mmCIF file of C-alpha atoms and ligand atoms in Angstrom:
data_model
loop_
_atom_site.group_PDB
_atom_site.id
_atom_site.type_symbol
_atom_site.label_atom_id
_atom_site.label_comp_id
_atom_site.label_asym_id
_atom_site.label_seq_id
_atom_site.Cartn_x
_atom_site.Cartn_y
_atom_site.Cartn_z
ATOM 1 C CA MET A 1 -133.326 -16.221 -47.538
ATOM 2 C CA LYS A 2 -130.742 -13.618 -46.315
ATOM 3 C CA VAL A 3 -126.983 -14.886 -46.261
ATOM 4 C CA GLU A 4 -124.440 -12.333 -44.470
ATOM 5 C CA TYR A 5 -121.100 -12.521 -45.466
ATOM 6 C CA THR A 6 -120.026 -13.126 -41.995
ATOM 7 C CA VAL A 7 -121.577 -13.264 -38.533
ATOM 8 C CA LEU A 8 -118.799 -12.953 -35.911
ATOM 9 C CA LYS A 9 -121.687 -13.510 -33.329
ATOM 10 C CA ARG A 10 -122.172 -16.949 -34.142
ATOM 11 C CA ASN A 11 -118.706 -17.627 -34.336
ATOM 12 C CA PHE A 12 -118.360 -16.201 -30.701
ATOM 13 C CA ARG A 13 -121.667 -17.990 -29.423
ATOM 14 C CA LEU A 14 -120.164 -21.300 -30.248
ATOM 15 C CA TYR A 15 -117.559 -20.634 -27.438
ATOM 16 C CA GLN A 16 -119.213 -18.054 -25.673
ATOM 17 C CA SER A 17 -118.933 -19.005 -21.757
ATOM 18 C CA GLU A 18 -115.163 -19.563 -22.104
ATOM 19 C CA TYR A 19 -114.599 -16.350 -23.636
ATOM 20 C CA GLU A 20 -116.815 -14.579 -21.129
ATOM 21 C CA GLU A 21 -114.694 -16.631 -18.339
ATOM 22 C CA ALA A 22 -111.238 -15.647 -19.791
ATOM 23 C CA ALA A 23 -112.112 -11.914 -20.417
ATOM 24 C CA LEU A 24 -113.448 -11.253 -16.840
ATOM 25 C CA ARG A 25 -110.877 -13.587 -15.420
ATOM 26 C CA VAL A 26 -108.395 -10.282 -16.900
ATOM 27 C CA LEU A 27 -111.040 -7.818 -15.663
ATOM 28 C CA ARG A 28 -110.822 -9.069 -12.325
ATOM 29 C CA SER A 29 -106.847 -9.694 -12.054
ATOM 30 C CA GLY A 30 -106.186 -5.922 -12.065
ATOM 31 C CA TRP A 31 -103.486 -6.597 -14.461
ATOM 32 C CA TYR A 32 -104.123 -5.207 -18.006
ATOM 33 C CA ILE A 33 -100.360 -5.118 -19.901
ATOM 34 C CA LEU A 34 -97.662 -7.329 -20.398
ATOM 35 C CA GLY A 35 -98.966 -9.953 -17.646
ATOM 36 C CA PRO A 36 -99.430 -13.550 -17.286
ATOM 37 C CA GLU A 37 -101.862 -14.151 -20.274
ATOM 38 C CA LEU A 38 -99.445 -12.864 -22.925
ATOM 39 C CA GLU A 39 -96.942 -14.930 -21.333
ATOM 40 C CA ALA A 40 -99.293 -18.240 -21.555
ATOM 41 C CA PHE A 41 -100.483 -17.195 -24.884
ATOM 42 C CA GLU A 42 -97.076 -16.283 -26.036
ATOM 43 C CA SER A 43 -96.029 -19.974 -25.122
ATOM 44 C CA GLU A 44 -99.268 -21.757 -26.237
ATOM 45 C CA PHE A 45 -99.018 -20.214 -29.612
ATOM 46 C CA ALA A 46 -95.499 -21.185 -30.050
ATOM 47 C CA ALA A 47 -95.816 -24.844 -29.027
ATOM 48 C CA TYR A 48 -98.980 -25.108 -31.622
ATOM 49 C CA MET A 49 -96.606 -23.692 -34.400
ATOM 50 C CA GLY A 50 -93.815 -25.668 -33.736
ATOM 51 C CA VAL A 51 -91.925 -22.509 -33.129
ATOM 52 C CA ARG A 52 -89.228 -21.300 -30.301
ATOM 53 C CA HIS A 53 -90.402 -17.619 -29.688
ATOM 54 C CA CYS A 54 -93.413 -15.935 -29.839
ATOM 55 C CA ILE A 55 -94.287 -12.064 -29.630
ATOM 56 C CA GLY A 56 -97.411 -10.526 -28.973
ATOM 57 C CA VAL A 57 -97.745 -7.115 -30.700
ATOM 58 C CA ASN A 58 -100.921 -4.812 -31.169
ATOM 59 C CA SER A 59 -101.910 -5.557 -34.735
ATOM 60 C CA GLY A 60 -100.718 -8.170 -38.103
ATOM 61 C CA THR A 61 -99.396 -4.650 -39.424
ATOM 62 C CA ASP A 62 -97.295 -3.998 -36.604
ATOM 63 C CA ALA A 63 -95.651 -7.365 -36.757
ATOM 64 C CA LEU A 64 -94.899 -6.847 -40.193
ATOM 65 C CA ILE A 65 -93.499 -3.239 -39.664
ATOM 66 C CA LEU A 66 -91.679 -4.770 -36.532
ATOM 67 C CA ALA A 67 -90.194 -7.672 -38.417
ATOM 68 C CA LEU A 68 -88.368 -5.592 -41.022
ATOM 69 C CA ARG A 69 -87.074 -3.333 -38.453
ATOM 70 C CA ALA A 70 -85.551 -6.091 -36.031
ATOM 71 C CA LEU A 71 -84.023 -7.141 -39.615
ATOM 72 C CA ASP A 72 -82.811 -3.501 -40.002
ATOM 73 C CA ILE A 73 -84.112 -3.445 -43.487
ATOM 74 C CA GLY A 74 -84.975 -0.001 -44.549
ATOM 75 C CA GLU A 75 -84.239 2.617 -47.266
ATOM 76 C CA GLY A 76 -82.164 1.185 -50.335
ATOM 77 C CA ASP A 77 -83.337 -2.286 -49.720
ATOM 78 C CA GLU A 78 -85.559 -4.201 -51.706
ATOM 79 C CA VAL A 79 -88.330 -6.720 -50.439
ATOM 80 C CA ILE A 80 -90.047 -8.959 -52.696
ATOM 81 C CA VAL A 81 -94.106 -9.243 -52.247
ATOM 82 C CA PRO A 82 -96.942 -10.955 -53.913
ATOM 83 C CA ALA A 83 -98.458 -8.281 -56.692
ATOM 84 C CA SER A 84 -101.810 -9.316 -55.056
ATOM 85 C CA THR A 85 -102.141 -9.034 -51.189
ATOM 86 C CA TYR A 86 -103.993 -6.968 -48.773
ATOM 87 C CA ILE A 87 -102.019 -3.845 -49.048
ATOM 88 C CA ALA A 88 -100.736 -3.836 -45.411
ATOM 89 C CA SER A 89 -98.186 -6.469 -46.214
ATOM 90 C CA VAL A 90 -96.416 -3.710 -48.896
ATOM 91 C CA MET A 91 -97.076 -1.195 -45.785
ATOM 92 C CA GLY A 92 -94.512 -3.289 -43.782
ATOM 93 C CA ILE A 93 -91.972 -2.488 -46.240
ATOM 94 C CA THR A 94 -92.771 0.963 -47.153
ATOM 95 C CA GLU A 95 -93.155 2.265 -43.319
ATOM 96 C CA ASN A 96 -89.455 1.394 -43.323
ATOM 97 C CA GLY A 97 -88.404 3.248 -45.909
ATOM 98 C CA ALA A 98 -87.580 -0.148 -47.856
ATOM 99 C CA MET A 99 -88.589 -1.015 -51.370
ATOM 100 C CA PRO A 100 -91.403 -3.174 -52.502
ATOM 101 C CA VAL A 101 -90.491 -5.084 -55.198
ATOM 102 C CA PHE A 102 -93.639 -7.244 -57.113
ATOM 103 C CA ALA A 103 -93.995 -10.637 -58.025
ATOM 104 C CA ASP A 104 -97.181 -11.566 -60.034
ATOM 105 C CA THR A 105 -100.107 -14.365 -59.134
ATOM 106 C CA ASP A 106 -99.707 -18.066 -60.134
ATOM 107 C CA GLU A 107 -102.701 -20.415 -60.853
ATOM 108 C CA PHE A 108 -103.371 -21.042 -56.958
ATOM 109 C CA LEU A 109 -103.914 -17.152 -56.681
ATOM 110 C CA LEU A 110 -100.569 -16.901 -54.600
ATOM 111 C CA MET A 111 -97.257 -15.507 -55.329
ATOM 112 C CA ASP A 112 -95.679 -16.882 -58.454
ATOM 113 C CA THR A 113 -92.145 -18.424 -57.240
ATOM 114 C CA ASP A 114 -91.090 -19.374 -60.819
ATOM 115 C CA LYS A 115 -90.549 -14.985 -60.991
ATOM 116 C CA LEU A 116 -88.881 -14.995 -57.924
ATOM 117 C CA GLU A 117 -85.269 -15.149 -59.011
ATOM 118 C CA GLY A 118 -85.537 -12.747 -61.761
ATOM 119 C CA LEU A 119 -86.564 -10.247 -59.429
ATOM 120 C CA ILE A 120 -83.510 -10.215 -57.057
ATOM 121 C CA THR A 121 -80.740 -7.961 -57.192
ATOM 122 C CA GLU A 122 -78.086 -7.115 -55.032
ATOM 123 C CA LYS A 123 -80.655 -4.739 -53.057
ATOM 124 C CA THR A 124 -82.635 -7.707 -52.439
ATOM 125 C CA LYS A 125 -82.942 -8.319 -48.129
ATOM 126 C CA ALA A 126 -85.762 -10.387 -48.177
ATOM 127 C CA ILE A 127 -88.812 -12.062 -50.005
ATOM 128 C CA LEU A 128 -92.507 -11.594 -48.155
ATOM 129 C CA PRO A 129 -94.312 -14.474 -49.057
ATOM 130 C CA VAL A 130 -98.295 -14.159 -48.264
ATOM 131 C CA HIS A 131 -100.562 -17.073 -47.638
ATOM 132 C CA LEU A 132 -103.545 -15.543 -48.698
ATOM 133 C CA TYR A 133 -106.994 -16.779 -48.548
ATOM 134 C CA GLY A 134 -105.852 -19.209 -46.292
ATOM 135 C CA GLN A 135 -103.400 -21.461 -48.264
ATOM 136 C CA ALA A 136 -100.043 -22.156 -47.873
ATOM 137 C CA CYS A 137 -97.131 -20.966 -50.304
ATOM 138 C CA LYS A 138 -94.762 -22.702 -52.443
ATOM 139 C CA MET A 139 -92.503 -22.501 -49.186
ATOM 140 C CA ASP A 140 -89.760 -25.083 -50.457
ATOM 141 C CA ALA A 141 -88.942 -22.834 -53.752
ATOM 142 C CA VAL A 142 -89.202 -19.800 -51.619
ATOM 143 C CA MET A 143 -86.647 -21.073 -48.882
ATOM 144 C CA LYS A 144 -84.088 -22.573 -51.447
ATOM 145 C CA LEU A 145 -84.198 -19.331 -53.067
ATOM 146 C CA ALA A 146 -83.517 -17.492 -49.562
ATOM 147 C CA GLU A 147 -81.108 -19.701 -49.000
ATOM 148 C CA LYS A 148 -78.927 -19.797 -52.192
ATOM 149 C CA TYR A 149 -79.094 -15.498 -52.278
ATOM 150 C CA ASN A 150 -78.777 -15.274 -48.339
ATOM 151 C CA LEU A 151 -82.011 -13.878 -48.254
ATOM 152 C CA TYR A 152 -84.518 -13.388 -45.199
ATOM 153 C CA VAL A 153 -88.232 -14.550 -45.428
ATOM 154 C CA ILE A 154 -90.525 -12.957 -43.556
ATOM 155 C CA GLU A 155 -94.065 -14.824 -43.800
ATOM 156 C CA ASP A 156 -97.601 -13.134 -43.964
ATOM 157 C CA CYS A 157 -99.465 -15.321 -42.204
ATOM 158 C CA ALA A 158 -102.723 -13.016 -41.564
ATOM 159 C CA GLN A 159 -105.014 -15.237 -43.145
ATOM 160 C CA SER A 160 -103.239 -18.870 -42.784
ATOM 161 C CA HIS A 161 -103.419 -19.548 -39.069
ATOM 162 C CA GLY A 162 -102.645 -23.566 -39.190
ATOM 163 C CA ALA A 163 -102.398 -24.091 -42.810
ATOM 164 C CA GLU A 164 -99.294 -26.277 -43.514
ATOM 165 C CA TYR A 165 -96.774 -27.060 -46.436
ATOM 166 C CA ASN A 166 -95.304 -30.123 -46.552
ATOM 167 C CA GLY A 167 -96.496 -30.922 -42.711
ATOM 168 C CA GLN A 168 -94.483 -27.687 -41.144
ATOM 169 C CA LYS A 169 -96.965 -24.935 -40.275
ATOM 170 C CA THR A 170 -96.922 -21.311 -42.197
ATOM 171 C CA GLY A 171 -95.219 -18.800 -40.173
ATOM 172 C CA ALA A 172 -92.603 -21.628 -39.196
ATOM 173 C CA PHE A 173 -90.636 -21.535 -42.146
ATOM 174 C CA GLY A 174 -89.127 -18.139 -42.606
ATOM 175 C CA THR A 175 -86.862 -15.693 -40.314
ATOM 176 C CA ILE A 176 -90.157 -14.226 -39.027
ATOM 177 C CA GLY A 177 -93.665 -15.513 -39.112
ATOM 178 C CA CYS A 178 -96.045 -12.610 -39.089
ATOM 179 C CA PHE A 179 -99.579 -12.631 -37.741
ATOM 180 C CA SER A 180 -102.802 -11.078 -37.526
ATOM 181 C CA PHE A 181 -105.372 -11.558 -35.033
ATOM 182 C CA TYR A 182 -108.303 -8.930 -36.369
ATOM 183 C CA PRO A 183 -111.534 -10.706 -35.440
ATOM 184 C CA THR A 184 -112.326 -12.073 -38.674
ATOM 185 C CA LYS A 185 -109.058 -14.017 -38.749
ATOM 186 C CA PRO A 186 -108.800 -17.590 -38.634
ATOM 187 C CA LEU A 187 -107.909 -16.998 -35.433
ATOM 188 C CA GLY A 188 -109.416 -13.872 -34.214
ATOM 189 C CA ALA A 189 -109.235 -11.730 -31.031
ATOM 190 C CA LEU A 190 -112.114 -9.377 -30.055
ATOM 191 C CA GLY A 191 -110.151 -6.351 -30.927
ATOM 192 C CA ASP A 192 -106.873 -5.824 -32.485
ATOM 193 C CA ALA A 193 -103.920 -8.033 -31.969
ATOM 194 C CA GLY A 194 -100.415 -9.692 -33.770
ATOM 195 C CA ALA A 195 -97.805 -11.798 -33.207
ATOM 196 C CA LEU A 196 -94.436 -12.631 -34.701
ATOM 197 C CA LEU A 197 -93.093 -16.023 -34.499
ATOM 198 C CA THR A 198 -89.054 -16.907 -34.766
ATOM 199 C CA ASN A 199 -86.680 -19.419 -33.933
ATOM 200 C CA ASP A 200 -84.306 -16.837 -33.471
ATOM 201 C CA ASP A 201 -83.138 -16.227 -29.722
ATOM 202 C CA LYS A 202 -81.830 -12.400 -30.521
ATOM 203 C CA LEU A 203 -84.375 -11.551 -32.944
ATOM 204 C CA ALA A 204 -86.945 -12.623 -30.422
ATOM 205 C CA GLU A 205 -85.218 -10.307 -27.417
ATOM 206 C CA LYS A 206 -85.094 -7.513 -29.708
ATOM 207 C CA LEU A 207 -88.401 -7.824 -30.582
ATOM 208 C CA LYS A 208 -89.725 -7.872 -27.340
ATOM 209 C CA MET A 209 -87.949 -4.534 -26.806
ATOM 210 C CA LEU A 210 -89.154 -3.355 -30.067
ATOM 211 C CA ARG A 211 -93.071 -3.149 -28.789
ATOM 212 C CA ASN A 212 -92.074 -1.797 -25.588
ATOM 213 C CA TYR A 213 -90.270 1.434 -26.448
ATOM 214 C CA GLY A 214 -86.798 0.005 -27.067
ATOM 215 C CA SER A 215 -86.518 -1.211 -23.297
ATOM 216 C CA ARG A 216 -86.000 -4.406 -21.673
ATOM 217 C CA GLU A 217 -86.124 -2.996 -18.411
ATOM 218 C CA LYS A 218 -88.468 0.059 -17.144
ATOM 219 C CA TYR A 219 -86.821 3.622 -18.136
ATOM 220 C CA HIS A 220 -83.386 1.899 -19.821
ATOM 221 C CA ASN A 221 -84.040 2.621 -23.600
ATOM 222 C CA GLU A 222 -81.919 0.910 -25.525
ATOM 223 C CA MET A 223 -83.145 1.330 -28.925
ATOM 224 C CA ASN A 224 -85.771 3.657 -30.763
ATOM 225 C CA GLY A 225 -89.247 1.360 -30.128
ATOM 226 C CA VAL A 226 -92.642 1.892 -30.273
ATOM 227 C CA ASN A 227 -95.401 1.064 -28.235
ATOM 228 C CA SER A 228 -97.072 -2.257 -29.509
ATOM 229 C CA ARG A 229 -98.288 -4.632 -27.379
ATOM 230 C CA MET A 230 -101.063 -7.549 -27.210
ATOM 231 C CA ASP A 231 -103.088 -6.705 -24.041
ATOM 232 C CA GLU A 232 -104.335 -9.133 -21.552
ATOM 233 C CA VAL A 233 -107.983 -9.223 -22.563
ATOM 234 C CA GLN A 234 -106.854 -9.923 -26.069
ATOM 235 C CA ALA A 235 -104.207 -12.470 -24.979
ATOM 236 C CA ALA A 236 -106.816 -14.478 -22.558
ATOM 237 C CA CYS A 237 -109.151 -14.788 -25.389
ATOM 238 C CA LEU A 238 -106.808 -16.280 -28.062
ATOM 239 C CA ARG A 239 -105.994 -18.362 -25.786
ATOM 240 C CA VAL A 240 -109.502 -19.652 -25.864
ATOM 241 C CA GLY A 241 -108.971 -19.323 -29.654
ATOM 242 C CA ILE A 242 -106.157 -21.732 -29.954
ATOM 243 C CA ARG A 243 -107.987 -24.351 -28.104
ATOM 244 C CA HIS A 244 -110.425 -24.212 -31.168
ATOM 245 C CA LEU A 245 -108.513 -23.091 -34.068
ATOM 246 C CA ASP A 246 -108.301 -26.521 -35.823
ATOM 247 C CA GLU A 247 -112.260 -27.198 -35.277
ATOM 248 C CA GLY A 248 -112.832 -23.803 -36.948
ATOM 249 C CA SER A 249 -110.475 -24.703 -39.994
ATOM 250 C CA ARG A 250 -112.012 -28.369 -40.166
ATOM 251 C CA GLU A 251 -115.297 -26.613 -40.408
ATOM 252 C CA ARG A 252 -114.609 -24.024 -43.067
ATOM 253 C CA GLN A 253 -112.653 -26.766 -45.010
ATOM 254 C CA ARG A 254 -116.056 -28.490 -45.090
ATOM 255 C CA ILE A 255 -117.877 -25.638 -46.117
ATOM 256 C CA ALA A 256 -115.331 -25.387 -48.758
ATOM 257 C CA GLY A 257 -115.243 -29.018 -49.711
ATOM 258 C CA ARG A 258 -119.329 -28.482 -50.189
ATOM 259 C CA TYR A 259 -118.751 -25.729 -52.469
ATOM 260 C CA LEU A 260 -116.056 -27.324 -54.467
ATOM 261 C CA SER A 261 -118.101 -30.569 -55.199
ATOM 262 C CA GLU A 262 -121.559 -28.613 -55.575
ATOM 263 C CA ILE A 263 -120.769 -25.591 -57.521
ATOM 264 C CA ARG A 264 -121.488 -26.445 -60.903
ATOM 265 C CA ASN A 265 -121.235 -23.352 -63.156
ATOM 266 C CA GLY A 266 -119.359 -23.077 -66.276
ATOM 267 C CA ALA A 267 -118.781 -19.036 -65.707
ATOM 268 C CA VAL A 268 -117.263 -19.791 -62.580
ATOM 269 C CA LYS A 269 -113.695 -20.673 -61.444
ATOM 270 C CA LEU A 270 -113.054 -22.900 -58.288
ATOM 271 C CA PRO A 271 -110.191 -22.579 -56.245
ATOM 272 C CA MET A 272 -107.122 -25.003 -56.578
ATOM 273 C CA ILE A 273 -105.421 -26.463 -54.111
ATOM 274 C CA ARG A 274 -101.663 -27.097 -54.661
ATOM 275 C CA ILE A 275 -100.348 -30.868 -53.850
ATOM 276 C CA GLY A 276 -98.135 -30.264 -50.735
ATOM 277 C CA ALA A 277 -100.226 -27.284 -49.519
ATOM 278 C CA SER A 278 -103.173 -27.135 -47.115
ATOM 279 C CA HIS A 279 -105.889 -24.621 -47.131
ATOM 280 C CA VAL A 280 -107.773 -23.356 -44.119
ATOM 281 C CA PHE A 281 -109.949 -21.383 -46.000
ATOM 282 C CA HIS A 282 -110.131 -17.829 -44.304
ATOM 283 C CA LEU A 283 -112.135 -17.067 -47.585
ATOM 284 C CA PHE A 284 -113.305 -18.878 -50.406
ATOM 285 C CA PRO A 285 -112.122 -17.103 -53.768
ATOM 286 C CA VAL A 286 -114.377 -17.967 -57.142
ATOM 287 C CA LEU A 287 -113.046 -16.129 -60.274
ATOM 288 C CA CYS A 288 -115.899 -14.843 -62.755
ATOM 289 C CA GLU A 289 -115.055 -13.204 -65.769
ATOM 290 C CA GLU A 290 -118.469 -11.338 -64.982
ATOM 291 C CA ARG A 291 -117.578 -10.557 -61.398
ATOM 292 C CA ASP A 292 -119.909 -7.333 -60.771
ATOM 293 C CA ARG A 293 -123.101 -9.351 -62.481
ATOM 294 C CA LEU A 294 -122.106 -12.167 -60.252
ATOM 295 C CA GLN A 295 -121.785 -10.096 -57.580
ATOM 296 C CA ARG A 296 -125.392 -8.042 -57.950
ATOM 297 C CA PHE A 297 -126.870 -11.220 -59.051
ATOM 298 C CA LEU A 298 -125.993 -12.776 -55.834
ATOM 299 C CA ALA A 299 -126.991 -9.622 -53.765
ATOM 300 C CA ASP A 300 -130.441 -9.608 -55.646
ATOM 301 C CA LYS A 301 -131.156 -13.342 -54.198
ATOM 302 C CA GLY A 302 -130.056 -11.909 -50.371
ATOM 303 C CA VAL A 303 -126.561 -12.964 -50.613
ATOM 304 C CA LYS A 304 -123.813 -10.893 -49.421
ATOM 305 C CA THR A 305 -119.998 -11.173 -50.952
ATOM 306 C CA GLN A 306 -116.841 -9.513 -50.825
ATOM 307 C CA VAL A 307 -114.145 -8.805 -53.534
ATOM 308 C CA HIS A 308 -110.194 -9.392 -52.251
ATOM 309 C CA TYR A 309 -108.969 -7.359 -53.525
ATOM 310 C CA PRO A 310 -110.328 -4.333 -55.942
ATOM 311 C CA ILE A 311 -107.486 -2.457 -56.247
ATOM 312 C CA PRO A 312 -104.045 -4.815 -56.020
ATOM 313 C CA PRO A 313 -101.489 -3.000 -54.012
ATOM 314 C CA TYR A 314 -98.926 -1.959 -56.638
ATOM 315 C CA ALA A 315 -102.124 0.163 -58.331
ATOM 316 C CA ALA A 316 -102.826 2.006 -54.497
ATOM 317 C CA GLU A 317 -103.260 5.434 -54.679
ATOM 318 C CA CYS A 318 -100.860 6.377 -51.938
ATOM 319 C CA TYR A 319 -98.043 3.887 -53.803
ATOM 320 C CA ALA A 320 -98.819 6.016 -56.821
ATOM 321 C CA TYR A 321 -95.148 7.163 -56.545
ATOM 322 C CA LEU A 322 -93.688 3.945 -57.337
ATOM 323 C CA GLY A 323 -95.153 4.579 -60.845
ATOM 324 C CA HIS A 324 -96.800 0.792 -61.712
ATOM 325 C CA GLU A 325 -99.403 0.210 -64.331
ATOM 326 C CA TRP A 326 -102.533 -1.398 -63.488
ATOM 327 C CA ASN A 327 -101.696 -3.852 -66.151
ATOM 328 C CA GLU A 328 -97.638 -4.685 -65.432
ATOM 329 C CA TYR A 329 -98.643 -8.012 -63.067
ATOM 330 C CA PRO A 330 -101.176 -9.400 -65.636
ATOM 331 C CA ALA A 331 -102.558 -12.296 -63.362
ATOM 332 C CA ALA A 332 -102.921 -10.162 -60.330
ATOM 333 C CA ALA A 333 -104.580 -7.619 -62.446
ATOM 334 C CA LYS A 334 -107.036 -10.146 -63.710
ATOM 335 C CA LEU A 335 -107.496 -11.433 -60.185
ATOM 336 C CA ALA A 336 -108.636 -7.933 -58.837
ATOM 337 C CA MET A 337 -111.014 -7.598 -61.814
ATOM 338 C CA THR A 338 -112.417 -11.191 -61.011
ATOM 339 C CA GLU A 339 -112.352 -12.477 -57.813
ATOM 340 C CA LEU A 340 -115.255 -12.752 -55.398
ATOM 341 C CA SER A 341 -115.435 -14.203 -51.931
ATOM 342 C CA LEU A 342 -118.351 -16.393 -51.072
ATOM 343 C CA PRO A 343 -119.547 -16.791 -47.400
ATOM 344 C CA ILE A 344 -117.802 -19.123 -45.552
ATOM 345 C CA TYR A 345 -117.198 -19.403 -41.500
ATOM 346 C CA ALA A 346 -117.528 -21.496 -38.539
ATOM 347 C CA GLY A 347 -120.908 -21.002 -37.368
ATOM 348 C CA MET A 348 -122.432 -20.752 -40.677
ATOM 349 C CA PRO A 349 -125.996 -22.178 -40.734
ATOM 350 C CA GLU A 350 -125.917 -25.216 -43.222
ATOM 351 C CA ASP A 351 -129.502 -23.957 -45.117
ATOM 352 C CA GLU A 352 -127.285 -20.858 -45.759
ATOM 353 C CA ILE A 353 -124.791 -22.974 -47.638
ATOM 354 C CA ASP A 354 -127.177 -25.337 -49.500
ATOM 355 C CA TYR A 355 -128.689 -21.519 -50.356
ATOM 356 C CA VAL A 356 -125.575 -20.003 -51.601
ATOM 357 C CA ILE A 357 -124.991 -23.382 -53.675
ATOM 358 C CA GLU A 358 -128.315 -22.813 -54.949
ATOM 359 C CA CYS A 359 -127.685 -19.242 -56.069
ATOM 360 C CA MET A 360 -124.123 -19.888 -57.581
ATOM 361 C CA ASN A 361 -125.360 -22.770 -60.029
ATOM 362 C CA ALA A 362 -128.669 -20.644 -61.234
ATOM 363 C CA PHE A 363 -126.330 -17.778 -62.357
ATOM 364 C CA GLN A 364 -126.165 -17.814 -65.965
HETATM 365 C C1 PLP B 401 -105.426 -8.475 -42.072
HETATM 366 C C2 PLP B 401 -104.283 -8.406 -42.915
HETATM 367 C C3 PLP B 401 -103.015 -7.537 -42.515
HETATM 368 C C4 PLP B 401 -103.034 -6.717 -41.284
HETATM 369 O O1 PLP B 401 -103.357 -7.071 -40.297
HETATM 370 P P1 PLP B 401 -104.101 -5.845 -38.904
HETATM 371 O O2 PLP B 401 -104.306 -6.964 -37.666
HETATM 372 O O3 PLP B 401 -105.578 -5.883 -39.470
HETATM 373 O O4 PLP B 401 -103.308 -4.976 -39.119
HETATM 374 C C5 PLP B 401 -101.580 -8.078 -43.430
HETATM 375 N N1 PLP B 401 -101.650 -8.800 -44.240
HETATM 376 C C6 PLP B 401 -102.928 -9.983 -44.256
HETATM 377 C C7 PLP B 401 -102.585 -10.902 -45.819
HETATM 378 C C8 PLP B 401 -103.694 -9.650 -43.911
HETATM 379 O O5 PLP B 401 -104.960 -10.243 -44.140
#
């Protein structure tokens, strides 16, 4: 049997007629940028998240870059970010000339909030938690520290659409929540797209200007902005996606439930979920000391897997100038050496789930 890591087409087919109707509606409308679909998407996504404002942009990376820019975080400022994350979380910081300060990883594979206070200096402007793999970070701890030291909180929710902490949606805690709608994400567009959430009216206004050449009114450029707008086709397709977002999360949670109860192998550590946090299982990360051998074993049996992420961002080539060592953050370094993500997506056939479990249990 062959098991692909993910098959976007299967996910698309679940709602094919709705997506086709949405895309065609835009194609025929003659309005392709900053139009009614984006406006509708922004209000629907904000309502779903329980936040006042949503600002659609071109990608999750742009959302992170613009979030820091809107808060005037730049040269001379420090932002605390997890040592284990996708590198775009860090690029949002360095693109603005600010300095990333890394916090090591906890047993839930997220930013260790016990380490945060020791990292705060007079240069610290913000904490940037990442709800990695789809699990909400320990947000009460993050918010308490942010209040105590008067710091901004910028949440990276690129993998956690719909995940909650103590009943509140990720992206609704911080000053700004940043989302990616890259096609494989829990809420995926049919191209690149991203968004920011905020309850702050002034920030929302500023972000809307920043994404559109720094202008509110055509040819009146009040600030130095960029061109980062979510196009109408993506907005229309994402409106379909919002309607089915919880359905998709429930399906991945069901598959995760099967993995958690049916994979029994002493060589493999399964992911844990923190009390109070929900996990939408964008990914299903397992840990194995012999990760590379496990990956080859599964590949030989026809099961494709991925590693998230083989090189922690502080050890990336592009950040060599920061001068960090691989083992400076031991938990993040270990995660990079031992993590393996199993196939998990809405639309995954049941016999493939059975087969992944069978292969995982056969590894020795
Ligand atoms: C995908 C991702 C991003 C970047 O989003 P893009 O839309 O691909 O630019 C940022 N942070 C995390 C954690 C991600 O997974």
